[in-house]
CSV table of C-alpha atoms and ligand atoms in Angstrom, one decimal:
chain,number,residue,atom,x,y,z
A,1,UNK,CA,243.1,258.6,157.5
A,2,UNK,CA,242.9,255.9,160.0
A,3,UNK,CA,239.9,257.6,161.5
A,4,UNK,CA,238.3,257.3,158.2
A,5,UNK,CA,239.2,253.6,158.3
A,6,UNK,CA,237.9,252.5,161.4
A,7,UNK,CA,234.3,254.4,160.4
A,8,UNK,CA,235.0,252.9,157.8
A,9,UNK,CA,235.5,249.3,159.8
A,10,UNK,CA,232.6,250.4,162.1
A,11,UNK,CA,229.8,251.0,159.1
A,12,UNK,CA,230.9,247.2,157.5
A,13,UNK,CA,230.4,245.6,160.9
A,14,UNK,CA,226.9,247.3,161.5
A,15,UNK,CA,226.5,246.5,158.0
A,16,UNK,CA,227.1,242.9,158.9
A,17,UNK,CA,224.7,243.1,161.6
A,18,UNK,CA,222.0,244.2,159.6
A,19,UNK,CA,222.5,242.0,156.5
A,20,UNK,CA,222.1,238.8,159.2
A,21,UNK,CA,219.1,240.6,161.4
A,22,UNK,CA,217.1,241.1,158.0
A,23,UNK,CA,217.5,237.6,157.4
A,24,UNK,CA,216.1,236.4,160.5
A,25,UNK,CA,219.7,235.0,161.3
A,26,UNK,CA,221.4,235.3,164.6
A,27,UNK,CA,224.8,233.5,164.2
A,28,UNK,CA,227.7,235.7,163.8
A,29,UNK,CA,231.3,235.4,161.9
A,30,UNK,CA,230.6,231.7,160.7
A,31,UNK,CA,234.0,231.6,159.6
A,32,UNK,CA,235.4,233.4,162.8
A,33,UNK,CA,239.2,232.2,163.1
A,34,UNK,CA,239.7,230.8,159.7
A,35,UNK,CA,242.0,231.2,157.7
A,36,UNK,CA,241.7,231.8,153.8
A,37,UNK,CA,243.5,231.8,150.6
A,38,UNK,CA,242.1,233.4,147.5
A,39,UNK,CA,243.5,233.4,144.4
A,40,UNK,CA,243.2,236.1,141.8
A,41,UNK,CA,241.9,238.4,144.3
A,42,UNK,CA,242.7,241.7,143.5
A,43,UNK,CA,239.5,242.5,141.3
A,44,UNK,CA,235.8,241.0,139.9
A,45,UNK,CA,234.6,237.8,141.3
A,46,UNK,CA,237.8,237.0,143.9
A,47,UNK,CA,237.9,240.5,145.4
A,48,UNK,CA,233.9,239.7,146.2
A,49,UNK,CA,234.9,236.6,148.2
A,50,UNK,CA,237.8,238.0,149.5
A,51,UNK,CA,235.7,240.6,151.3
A,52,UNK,CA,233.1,238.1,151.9
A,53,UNK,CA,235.1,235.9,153.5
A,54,UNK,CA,237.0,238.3,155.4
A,55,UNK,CA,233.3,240.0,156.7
A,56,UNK,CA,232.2,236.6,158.3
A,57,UNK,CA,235.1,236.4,160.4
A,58,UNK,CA,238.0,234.7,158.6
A,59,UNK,CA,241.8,236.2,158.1
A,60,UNK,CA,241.8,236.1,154.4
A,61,UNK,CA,245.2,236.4,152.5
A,62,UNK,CA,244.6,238.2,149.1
A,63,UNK,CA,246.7,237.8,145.9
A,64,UNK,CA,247.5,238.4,142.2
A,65,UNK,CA,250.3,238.7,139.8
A,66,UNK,CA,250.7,242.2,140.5
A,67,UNK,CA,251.8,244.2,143.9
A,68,UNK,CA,250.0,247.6,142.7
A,69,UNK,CA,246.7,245.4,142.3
A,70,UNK,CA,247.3,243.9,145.7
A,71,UNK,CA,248.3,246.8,147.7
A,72,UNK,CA,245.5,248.8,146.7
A,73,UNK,CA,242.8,245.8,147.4
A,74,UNK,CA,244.6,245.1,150.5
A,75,UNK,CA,244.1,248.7,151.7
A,76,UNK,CA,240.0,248.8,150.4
A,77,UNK,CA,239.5,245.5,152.6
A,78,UNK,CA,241.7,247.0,155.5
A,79,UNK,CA,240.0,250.3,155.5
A,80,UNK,CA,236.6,248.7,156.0
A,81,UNK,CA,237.9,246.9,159.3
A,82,UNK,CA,238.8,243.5,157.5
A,83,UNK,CA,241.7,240.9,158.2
A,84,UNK,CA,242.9,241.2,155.1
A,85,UNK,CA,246.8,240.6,154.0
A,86,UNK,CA,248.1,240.0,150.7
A,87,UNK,CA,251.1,239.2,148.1
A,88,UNK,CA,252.5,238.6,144.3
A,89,UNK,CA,250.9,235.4,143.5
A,90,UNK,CA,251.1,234.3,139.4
A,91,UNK,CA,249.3,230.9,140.1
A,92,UNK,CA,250.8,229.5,137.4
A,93,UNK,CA,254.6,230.2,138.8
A,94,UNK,CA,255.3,227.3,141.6
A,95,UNK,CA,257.8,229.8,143.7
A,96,UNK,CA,255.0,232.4,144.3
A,97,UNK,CA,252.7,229.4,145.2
A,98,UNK,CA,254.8,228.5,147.5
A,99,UNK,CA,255.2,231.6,148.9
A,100,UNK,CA,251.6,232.2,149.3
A,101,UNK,CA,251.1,229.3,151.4
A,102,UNK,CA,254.4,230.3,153.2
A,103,UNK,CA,253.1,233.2,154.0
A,104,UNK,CA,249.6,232.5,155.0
A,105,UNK,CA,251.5,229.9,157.8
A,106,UNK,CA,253.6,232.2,159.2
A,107,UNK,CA,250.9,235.4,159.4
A,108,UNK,CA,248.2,232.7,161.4
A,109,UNK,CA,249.4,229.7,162.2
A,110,UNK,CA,247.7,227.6,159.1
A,111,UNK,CA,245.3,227.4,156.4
A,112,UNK,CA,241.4,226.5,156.7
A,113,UNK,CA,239.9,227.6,153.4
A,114,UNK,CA,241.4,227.6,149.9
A,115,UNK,CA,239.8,229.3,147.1
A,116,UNK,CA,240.8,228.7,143.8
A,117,UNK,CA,239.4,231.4,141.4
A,118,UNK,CA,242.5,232.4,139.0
A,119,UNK,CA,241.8,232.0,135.2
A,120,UNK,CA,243.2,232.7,131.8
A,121,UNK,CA,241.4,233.1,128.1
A,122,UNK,CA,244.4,233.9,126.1
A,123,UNK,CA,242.0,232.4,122.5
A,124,UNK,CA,239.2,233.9,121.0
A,125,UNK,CA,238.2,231.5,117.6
A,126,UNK,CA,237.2,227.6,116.8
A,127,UNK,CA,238.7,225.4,118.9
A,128,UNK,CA,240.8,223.4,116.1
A,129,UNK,CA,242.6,226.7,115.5
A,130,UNK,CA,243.9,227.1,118.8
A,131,UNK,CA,247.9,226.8,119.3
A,132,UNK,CA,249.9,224.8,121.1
A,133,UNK,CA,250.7,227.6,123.3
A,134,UNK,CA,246.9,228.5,123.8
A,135,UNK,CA,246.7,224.8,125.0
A,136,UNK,CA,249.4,225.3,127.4
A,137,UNK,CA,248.8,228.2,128.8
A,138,UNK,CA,244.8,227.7,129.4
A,139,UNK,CA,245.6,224.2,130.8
A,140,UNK,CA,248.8,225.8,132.8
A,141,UNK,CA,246.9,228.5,134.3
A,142,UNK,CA,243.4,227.0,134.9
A,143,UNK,CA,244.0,223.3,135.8
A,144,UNK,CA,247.4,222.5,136.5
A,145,UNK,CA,247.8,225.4,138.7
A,146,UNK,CA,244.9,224.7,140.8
A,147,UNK,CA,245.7,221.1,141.6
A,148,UNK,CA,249.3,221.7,142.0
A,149,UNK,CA,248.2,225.0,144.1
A,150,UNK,CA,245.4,222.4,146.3
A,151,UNK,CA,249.1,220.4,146.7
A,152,UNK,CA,250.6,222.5,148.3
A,153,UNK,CA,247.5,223.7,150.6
A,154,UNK,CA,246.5,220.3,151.6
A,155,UNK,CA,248.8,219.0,154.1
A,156,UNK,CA,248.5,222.7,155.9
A,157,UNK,CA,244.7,221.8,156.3
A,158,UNK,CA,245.4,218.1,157.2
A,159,UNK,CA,247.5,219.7,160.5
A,160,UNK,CA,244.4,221.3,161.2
A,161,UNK,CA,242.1,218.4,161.0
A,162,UNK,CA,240.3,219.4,157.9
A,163,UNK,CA,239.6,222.6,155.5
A,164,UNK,CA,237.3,223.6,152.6
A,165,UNK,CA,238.6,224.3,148.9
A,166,UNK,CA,236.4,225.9,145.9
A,167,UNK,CA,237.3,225.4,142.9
A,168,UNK,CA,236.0,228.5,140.3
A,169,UNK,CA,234.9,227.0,137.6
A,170,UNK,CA,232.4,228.4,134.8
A,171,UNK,CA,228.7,228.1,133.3
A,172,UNK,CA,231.2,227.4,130.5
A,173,UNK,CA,231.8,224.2,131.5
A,174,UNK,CA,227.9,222.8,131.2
A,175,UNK,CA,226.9,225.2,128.5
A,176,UNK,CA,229.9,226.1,126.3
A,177,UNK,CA,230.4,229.4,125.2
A,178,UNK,CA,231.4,229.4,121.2
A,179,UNK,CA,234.6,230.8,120.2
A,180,UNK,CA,236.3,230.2,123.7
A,181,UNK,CA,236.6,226.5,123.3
A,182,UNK,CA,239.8,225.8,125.4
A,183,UNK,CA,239.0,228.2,127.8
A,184,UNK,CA,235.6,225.8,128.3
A,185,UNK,CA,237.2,222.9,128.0
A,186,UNK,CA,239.5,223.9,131.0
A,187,UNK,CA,236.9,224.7,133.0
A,188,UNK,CA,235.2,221.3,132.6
A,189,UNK,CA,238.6,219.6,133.5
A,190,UNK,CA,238.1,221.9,137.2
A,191,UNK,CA,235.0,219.9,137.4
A,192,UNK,CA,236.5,216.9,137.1
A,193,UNK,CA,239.2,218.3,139.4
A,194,UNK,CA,236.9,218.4,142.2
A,195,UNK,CA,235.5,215.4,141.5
A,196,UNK,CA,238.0,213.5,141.7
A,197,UNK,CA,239.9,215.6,144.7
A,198,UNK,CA,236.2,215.2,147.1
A,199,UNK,CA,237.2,211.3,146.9
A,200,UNK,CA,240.6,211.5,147.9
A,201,UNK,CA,240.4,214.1,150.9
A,202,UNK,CA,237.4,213.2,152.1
A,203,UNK,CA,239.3,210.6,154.7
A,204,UNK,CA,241.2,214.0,155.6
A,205,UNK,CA,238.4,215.9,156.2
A,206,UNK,CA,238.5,218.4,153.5
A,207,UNK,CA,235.7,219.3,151.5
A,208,UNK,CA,235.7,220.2,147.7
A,209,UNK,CA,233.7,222.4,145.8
A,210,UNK,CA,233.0,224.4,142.8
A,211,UNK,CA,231.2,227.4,141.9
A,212,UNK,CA,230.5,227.3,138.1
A,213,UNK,CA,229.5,231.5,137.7
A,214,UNK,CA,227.0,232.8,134.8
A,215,UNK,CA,228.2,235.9,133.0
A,216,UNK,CA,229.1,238.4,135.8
A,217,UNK,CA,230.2,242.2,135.2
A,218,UNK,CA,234.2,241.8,135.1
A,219,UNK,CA,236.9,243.3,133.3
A,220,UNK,CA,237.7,239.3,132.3
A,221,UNK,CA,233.8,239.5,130.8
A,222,UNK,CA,234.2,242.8,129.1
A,223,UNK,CA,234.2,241.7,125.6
A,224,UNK,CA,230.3,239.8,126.6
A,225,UNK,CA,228.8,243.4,127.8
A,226,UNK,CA,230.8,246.0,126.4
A,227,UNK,CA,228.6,247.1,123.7
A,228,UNK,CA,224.7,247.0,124.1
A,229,UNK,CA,223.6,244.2,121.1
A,230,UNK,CA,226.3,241.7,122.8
A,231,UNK,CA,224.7,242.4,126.1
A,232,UNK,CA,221.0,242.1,125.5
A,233,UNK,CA,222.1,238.8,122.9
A,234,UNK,CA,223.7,237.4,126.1
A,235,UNK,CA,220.8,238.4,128.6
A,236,UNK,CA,218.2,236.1,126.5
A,237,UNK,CA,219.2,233.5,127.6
A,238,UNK,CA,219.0,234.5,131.3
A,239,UNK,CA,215.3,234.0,133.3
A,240,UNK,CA,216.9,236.8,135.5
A,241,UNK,CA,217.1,239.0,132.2
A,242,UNK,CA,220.8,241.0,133.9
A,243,UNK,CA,224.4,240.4,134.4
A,244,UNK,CA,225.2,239.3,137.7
A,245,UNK,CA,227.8,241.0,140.0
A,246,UNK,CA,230.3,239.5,141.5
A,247,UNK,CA,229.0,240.1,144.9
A,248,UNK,CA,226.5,237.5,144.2
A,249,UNK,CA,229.1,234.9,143.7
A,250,UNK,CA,230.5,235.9,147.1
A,251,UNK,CA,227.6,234.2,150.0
A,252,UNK,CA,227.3,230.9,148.3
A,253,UNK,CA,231.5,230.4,148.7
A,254,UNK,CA,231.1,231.9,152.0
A,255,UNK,CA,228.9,229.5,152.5
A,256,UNK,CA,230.4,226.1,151.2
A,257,UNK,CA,233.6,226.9,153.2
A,258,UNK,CA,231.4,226.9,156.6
A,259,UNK,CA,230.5,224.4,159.1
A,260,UNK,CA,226.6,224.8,157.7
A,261,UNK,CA,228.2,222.9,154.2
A,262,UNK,CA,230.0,220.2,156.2
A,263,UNK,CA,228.4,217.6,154.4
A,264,UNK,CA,228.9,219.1,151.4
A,265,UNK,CA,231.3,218.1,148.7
A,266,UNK,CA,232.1,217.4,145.4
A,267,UNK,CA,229.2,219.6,144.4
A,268,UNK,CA,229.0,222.7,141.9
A,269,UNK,CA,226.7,225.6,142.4
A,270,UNK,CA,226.0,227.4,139.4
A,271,UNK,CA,225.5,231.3,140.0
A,272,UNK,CA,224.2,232.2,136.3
A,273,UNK,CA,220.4,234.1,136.5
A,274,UNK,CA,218.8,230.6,135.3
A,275,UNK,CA,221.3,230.2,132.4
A,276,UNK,CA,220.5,226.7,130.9
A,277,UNK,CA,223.5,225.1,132.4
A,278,UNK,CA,222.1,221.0,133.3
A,279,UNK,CA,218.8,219.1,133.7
B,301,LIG,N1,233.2,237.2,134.8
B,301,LIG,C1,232.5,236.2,134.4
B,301,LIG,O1,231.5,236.3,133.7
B,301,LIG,C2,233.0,234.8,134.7
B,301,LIG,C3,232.1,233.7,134.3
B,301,LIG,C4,232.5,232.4,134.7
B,301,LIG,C5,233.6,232.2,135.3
B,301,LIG,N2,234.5,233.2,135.7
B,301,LIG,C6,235.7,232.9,136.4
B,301,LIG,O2,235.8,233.7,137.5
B,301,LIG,C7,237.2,233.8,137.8
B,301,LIG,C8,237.5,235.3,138.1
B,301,LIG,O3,237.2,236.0,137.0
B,301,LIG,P1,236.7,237.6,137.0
B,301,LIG,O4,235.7,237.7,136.0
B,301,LIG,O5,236.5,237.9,138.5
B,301,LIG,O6,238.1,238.3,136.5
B,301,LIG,P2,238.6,239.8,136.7
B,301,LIG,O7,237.6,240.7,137.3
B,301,LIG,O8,239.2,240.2,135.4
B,301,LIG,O9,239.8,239.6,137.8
B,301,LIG,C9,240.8,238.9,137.5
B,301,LIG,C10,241.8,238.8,138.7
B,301,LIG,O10,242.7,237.8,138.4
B,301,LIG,C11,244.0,238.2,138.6
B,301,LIG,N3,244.9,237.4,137.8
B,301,LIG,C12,244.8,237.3,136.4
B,301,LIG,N4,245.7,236.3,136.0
B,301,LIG,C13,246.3,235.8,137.2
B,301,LIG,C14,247.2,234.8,137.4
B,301,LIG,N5,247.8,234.1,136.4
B,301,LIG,N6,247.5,234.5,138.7
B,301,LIG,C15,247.0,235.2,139.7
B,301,LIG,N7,246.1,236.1,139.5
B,301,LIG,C16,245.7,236.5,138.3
B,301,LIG,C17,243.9,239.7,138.3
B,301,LIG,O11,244.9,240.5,138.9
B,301,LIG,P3,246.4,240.8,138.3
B,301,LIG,O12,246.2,241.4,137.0
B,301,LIG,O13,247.1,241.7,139.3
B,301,LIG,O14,247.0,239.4,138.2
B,301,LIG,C18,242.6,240.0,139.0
B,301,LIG,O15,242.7,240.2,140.4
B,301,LIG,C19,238.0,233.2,136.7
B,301,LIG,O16,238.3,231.8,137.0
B,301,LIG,C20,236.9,233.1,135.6
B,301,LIG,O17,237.2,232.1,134.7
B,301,LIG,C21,234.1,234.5,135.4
């Protein structure tokens, strides 16, 4: 079993190694040393980046609201060579933030990188009928969370002179998607989020970023692909007529959280196949 995983660890680093001598580039582990926090990790578009992340050098601590989910991520990413840890994290309870960051601390010593990428879409209908408790929880889980969660991050990355958070946002938030109107509206207040968050820690040296994702292949996207009319409705309005994957959210985060992004921030990078999302 552990000689399975380091093959395992061996064919991801040649793998590395080939993925940057096919692209003509020579520098190694860009994010050698860092360490990272992402959020809703176990799965989809935050398991992508977590590997990511983890493949160009950084100690990435994984999590989600439940241990089953971590555990098994944490030993996929371990098996292939990765620094990769993980724990329970519900973003929207402020104990398991807390212990996230605690944890991160004690493991290496600090946080560099913060990736905010958990999400709920509790509504499906017109926006006028949602609840009071769809409001809550959408606005809970997707907004408060993350600013209270970049809170608790930032004065970890002040001690080491700076850091990098993205923000996930959606394609939602420029182009709205009809029937998930709160879910859409959250997702524009992360834009604002960032906005707003590049001004204030800018002085600190932390940058902030979102990536605003297309319709990618995920369980949370299911009810967009799961039958074939839905999907071919959804795919004319893509120039790249597919779905994306979520491993093609993964470089451009990678990449914002590096040194070759440093002056970088308060920007979005939609990932959507030439979706209509802005002029
Ligand atoms: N897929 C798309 O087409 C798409 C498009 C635009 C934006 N996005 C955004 O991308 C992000 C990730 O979505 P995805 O498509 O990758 O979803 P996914 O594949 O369904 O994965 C969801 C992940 O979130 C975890 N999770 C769910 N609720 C959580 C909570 N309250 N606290 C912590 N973790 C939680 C899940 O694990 P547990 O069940 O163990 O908690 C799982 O690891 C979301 O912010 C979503 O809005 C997705």
């Amino acid at each position: 079993m552990q000689k399975a995983g380091l093959l395992l660890g061996g064919c991801a680093r040649v793998w590395k190694s080939v993925r940057m001598a096919s692209s003509g580039v020579t520098r190694r582990n860009p994010l050698e040393n860092k360490v990272a926090l992402v959020t809703a990790s176990t799965d989809g578009i935050g398991f992508a980046i977590a590997r990511r992340l983890a493949q160009d050098g950084a100690h990435v601590v994984i999590s989600s609201r439940k241990q089953q989910n971590v555990d098994k991520a944490v030993n996929i990413l371990q098996g292939e060579g990765l620094s990769v840890t993980g724990t329970v994290c519900h973003v929207g309870k402020a104990e398991d933030r807390e212990r996230l960051v605690a944890m991160a601390v004690k493991l290496h010593g600090g946080i560099d990188i913060l990736v905010s990428n958990a999400a709920v879409n509790p509504f499906f209908g017109h926006l006028l009928d949602a609840t009071e408790e769809v409001w809550d929880k959408v606005l809970n889980v997707n907004v408060k969370a993350a600013a209270l969660l970049i809170k608790t991050v930032v004065p970890e990355m002040e001690k080491r002179g700076g850091g990098s958070v993205v923000i996930v946002s959606s394609i939602g938030a420029f182009c709205p998607f009809p029937g998930l109107g709160p879910y859409c509206v959250s997702k524009i207040a992360l834009l604002g989020l960032s906005k707003n968050l590049a001004i204030e820690l800018a002085p600190k040296n932390i940058r902030v970023n979102c990536l605003a994702p297309g319709l990618i292949r995920t369980n949370f996207s299911r009810a967009l692909w799961k039958d074939k009319a839905t999907e071919d409705s959804m795919k004319e309005s893509m120039h790249i007529r597919r779905l994306g994957e979520p491993e093609e959210c993964a470089g451009i985060v990678a990449f914002m959280c590096s040194e070759d992004a440093s002056y970088i921030t308060g920007e979005t990078v939609v990932v959507g196949g030439g979706t209509p999302s802005r002029l």
